[in-house]
Amino acid sequence: MARLKGKVALITGAAQGIGEAIAVLFASEGCEVILTDIQDERGKALSDQINAERSNSSSDSCGRSVYEHLDVTQEADWIAIQSFVETQFGRLDVLVNNAGITGFLKTSGPHDPENLDIDSWRSVMDVNLDGVAFGCKYGIQLMKTSTAASIVNISSRSGLVGIPAATAYAASKAGVRNHTKSVALYCAEQGYPIRCNSIHPGAILTPMWDAMWASMSVEGAEREAAIQSVGKDVPLGKMGDPIDVAYAALYLASNEAKYVTGIELNIDGGILAGSTASPK
């Protein structure tokens, strides 16, 4: 049986990387998925791909997909999405707050604590922390009519340890971790049928890494060597894939996790299990 059959999910930052993997997996498990991003062309193409696979499937368990533009930093966009969901679906069962940036490629920096650029700091906070706060705010309002709802916030390993060269990113992801717990307790106190949990990926091979290596002119064999080098610092000996995080999100979104709220789930190949691996 499809694990998300009959559920409606909204995923932010769904056009690539971890968000894309979550969207594809959720749809394959019977979920109606609303993909959102600011990369409209990529997001629409992915939605079309999901719907094409559904049409070509011999099973009727695959869910359909729609794409909507959403800049998570803009409350007006969230209000528009809330209206869209209410009109088109009537409710929301799952929200995955995935959109995020490191700040290295989209801001001027620097990001260390002594020399940080405040505008760069605020840009990272706007996306990573304010975006999650908005998502939870409007997600709660949409999910109160669900019978079993789940908010999954994508934090990071960096939200659990200090990152000297990426203070804004680390602080924002730590904020996501704590806000998740506050939302979990609030929903429980209010008697809402909403659980809220955070996932903390580490060393996951996403386009974010490719963009970083590209900025350093690392390509071809050098790129593969860089991947291998990062993997050597991971206890399991390799970098993870976006699908590894997607399966964690699937569990937390499903009714299998009906007694799980306020937790942090590490998907990092064992890095945080000990102190010998460097939390790069």
Short mmCIF file of C-alpha atoms in Angstrom, two decimals, residues 93-248:
data_model
loop_
_atom_site.label_atom_id
_atom_site.label_comp_id
_atom_site.label_asym_id
_atom_site.label_seq_id
_atom_site.Cartn_x
_atom_site.Cartn_y
_atom_site.Cartn_z
CA ASP A 93 -1.66 17.07 5.39
CA VAL A 94 2.11 17.40 4.98
CA LEU A 95 4.43 20.41 4.79
CA VAL A 96 8.13 20.03 4.07
CA ASN A 97 10.04 23.25 4.74
CA ASN A 98 13.09 22.46 2.64
CA ALA A 99 14.10 25.73 0.92
CA GLY A 100 17.47 26.98 2.11
CA ILE A 101 20.78 28.59 1.16
CA THR A 102 24.29 28.43 2.58
CA GLY A 103 24.93 32.06 1.71
CA PHE A 104 28.26 31.34 0.06
CA LEU A 105 26.98 31.64 -3.51
CA LYS A 106 24.08 34.07 -3.14
CA THR A 107 25.57 36.66 -0.81
CA SER A 108 28.82 38.61 -0.78
CA GLY A 109 29.89 37.51 2.72
CA PRO A 110 32.12 37.06 4.64
CA HIS A 111 30.39 34.69 7.07
CA ASP A 112 32.87 34.21 9.92
CA PRO A 113 31.92 35.67 13.34
CA GLU A 114 34.59 38.37 13.40
CA ASN A 115 34.07 39.78 9.92
CA LEU A 116 30.51 38.80 9.02
CA ASP A 117 28.60 41.00 6.61
CA ILE A 118 25.25 41.81 8.19
CA ASP A 119 23.34 41.98 4.90
CA SER A 120 24.60 38.50 4.01
CA TRP A 121 23.64 37.28 7.49
CA ARG A 122 20.13 38.67 7.09
CA SER A 123 19.72 37.12 3.63
CA VAL A 124 20.52 33.67 4.99
CA MET A 125 18.20 34.18 7.96
CA ASP A 126 15.40 35.40 5.66
CA VAL A 127 15.41 32.17 3.66
CA ASN A 128 16.43 29.56 6.19
CA LEU A 129 14.70 30.73 9.36
CA ASP A 130 12.01 33.26 8.42
CA GLY A 131 10.97 31.00 5.55
CA VAL A 132 10.43 28.10 7.96
CA ALA A 133 8.58 30.35 10.43
CA PHE A 134 6.22 31.50 7.68
CA GLY A 135 5.79 27.91 6.51
CA CYS A 136 4.85 26.72 9.97
CA LYS A 137 2.51 29.69 10.52
CA TYR A 138 0.48 29.09 7.37
CA GLY A 139 0.97 25.34 7.46
CA ILE A 140 -0.69 25.14 10.88
CA GLN A 141 -3.64 27.16 9.64
CA LEU A 142 -4.08 24.82 6.67
CA MET A 143 -3.49 21.58 8.57
CA LYS A 144 -5.93 22.00 11.44
CA THR A 145 -8.65 20.37 9.34
CA SER A 146 -6.49 17.33 8.55
CA THR A 147 -7.01 14.14 10.50
CA ALA A 148 -3.27 13.41 10.73
CA ALA A 149 -0.84 16.13 9.66
CA SER A 150 2.94 16.44 9.69
CA ILE A 151 5.40 19.32 9.33
CA VAL A 152 8.93 18.26 8.37
CA ASN A 153 11.56 20.98 8.68
CA ILE A 154 14.87 20.39 6.91
CA SER A 155 17.58 21.70 9.22
CA SER A 156 21.20 20.53 8.94
CA ARG A 157 24.04 18.90 10.80
CA SER A 158 25.27 22.50 10.95
CA GLY A 159 22.33 23.28 13.21
CA LEU A 160 23.82 21.01 15.88
CA VAL A 161 27.50 22.04 15.77
CA GLY A 162 29.44 25.27 15.28
CA ILE A 163 30.63 26.18 11.78
CA PRO A 164 33.24 28.96 12.06
CA ALA A 165 33.18 29.94 8.39
CA ALA A 166 29.37 29.78 8.06
CA THR A 167 27.94 31.37 11.16
CA ALA A 168 24.70 32.59 9.55
CA TYR A 169 23.95 29.19 8.06
CA ALA A 170 24.71 27.37 11.31
CA ALA A 171 22.70 29.81 13.42
CA SER A 172 19.73 29.69 11.05
CA LYS A 173 19.66 25.90 11.04
CA ALA A 174 19.95 25.82 14.83
CA GLY A 175 16.96 28.14 14.88
CA VAL A 176 15.04 25.72 12.67
CA ARG A 177 15.81 22.91 15.12
CA ASN A 178 14.50 24.86 18.09
CA HIS A 179 11.50 26.32 16.30
CA THR A 180 10.51 22.79 15.31
CA LYS A 181 10.26 21.82 18.97
CA SER A 182 8.24 24.92 19.82
CA VAL A 183 5.82 24.19 16.98
CA ALA A 184 5.53 20.55 18.06
CA LEU A 185 4.64 21.54 21.63
CA TYR A 186 2.30 24.33 20.53
CA CYS A 187 0.30 22.03 18.25
CA ALA A 188 0.09 19.40 21.00
CA GLU A 189 -1.10 22.00 23.54
CA GLN A 190 -3.74 23.27 21.12
CA GLY A 191 -4.96 19.75 20.43
CA TYR A 192 -4.17 20.10 16.73
CA PRO A 193 -3.62 16.87 14.73
CA ILE A 194 -0.19 18.16 13.65
CA ARG A 195 3.22 16.71 14.40
CA CYS A 196 6.43 18.66 13.73
CA ASN A 197 9.94 17.22 13.39
CA SER A 198 13.31 18.25 11.95
CA ILE A 199 15.76 16.39 9.74
CA HIS A 200 19.48 17.16 9.92
CA PRO A 201 21.31 16.11 6.76
CA GLY A 202 25.08 16.12 6.54
CA ALA A 203 27.46 15.43 3.63
CA ILE A 204 24.59 14.92 1.16
CA LEU A 205 25.62 15.26 -2.49
CA THR A 206 23.24 17.93 -3.86
CA PRO A 207 23.52 20.64 -6.55
CA MET A 208 24.55 23.00 -3.75
CA TRP A 209 27.90 21.19 -3.64
CA ASP A 210 28.22 21.25 -7.43
CA ALA A 211 27.65 24.99 -7.48
CA MET A 212 30.30 25.46 -4.79
CA TRP A 213 32.84 23.33 -6.65
CA ALA A 214 32.02 25.10 -9.91
CA SER A 215 32.77 28.42 -8.24
CA MET A 216 36.21 27.00 -7.41
CA SER A 217 36.63 25.64 -10.98
CA VAL A 218 36.60 22.04 -9.73
CA GLU A 219 35.36 19.82 -12.56
CA GLY A 220 35.64 16.30 -13.96
CA ALA A 221 38.24 14.18 -12.20
CA GLU A 222 38.87 16.93 -9.67
CA ARG A 223 35.17 16.95 -8.77
CA GLU A 224 35.19 13.19 -8.21
CA ALA A 225 38.31 13.53 -6.08
CA ALA A 226 36.61 16.24 -4.02
CA ILE A 227 33.60 13.97 -3.45
CA GLN A 228 35.89 11.14 -2.37
CA SER A 229 37.77 13.49 -0.06
CA VAL A 230 34.60 14.62 1.70
CA GLY A 231 33.45 11.00 1.94
CA LYS A 232 36.64 9.98 3.75
CA ASP A 233 35.62 12.14 6.73
CA VAL A 234 32.28 10.32 7.01
CA PRO A 235 32.23 7.18 9.20
CA LEU A 236 30.30 5.27 6.51
CA GLY A 237 33.00 6.28 4.04
CA LYS A 238 30.95 8.16 1.45
CA MET A 239 28.65 11.09 0.86
CA GLY A 240 24.91 10.51 1.03
CA ASP A 241 22.32 11.03 -1.69
CA PRO A 242 19.18 13.21 -1.61
CA ILE A 243 17.03 10.06 -1.60
CA ASP A 244 18.51 9.16 1.81
CA VAL A 245 16.95 12.32 3.23
CA ALA A 246 13.74 11.79 1.25
CA TYR A 247 13.13 8.42 2.90
CA ALA A 248 13.50 10.03 6.32
#
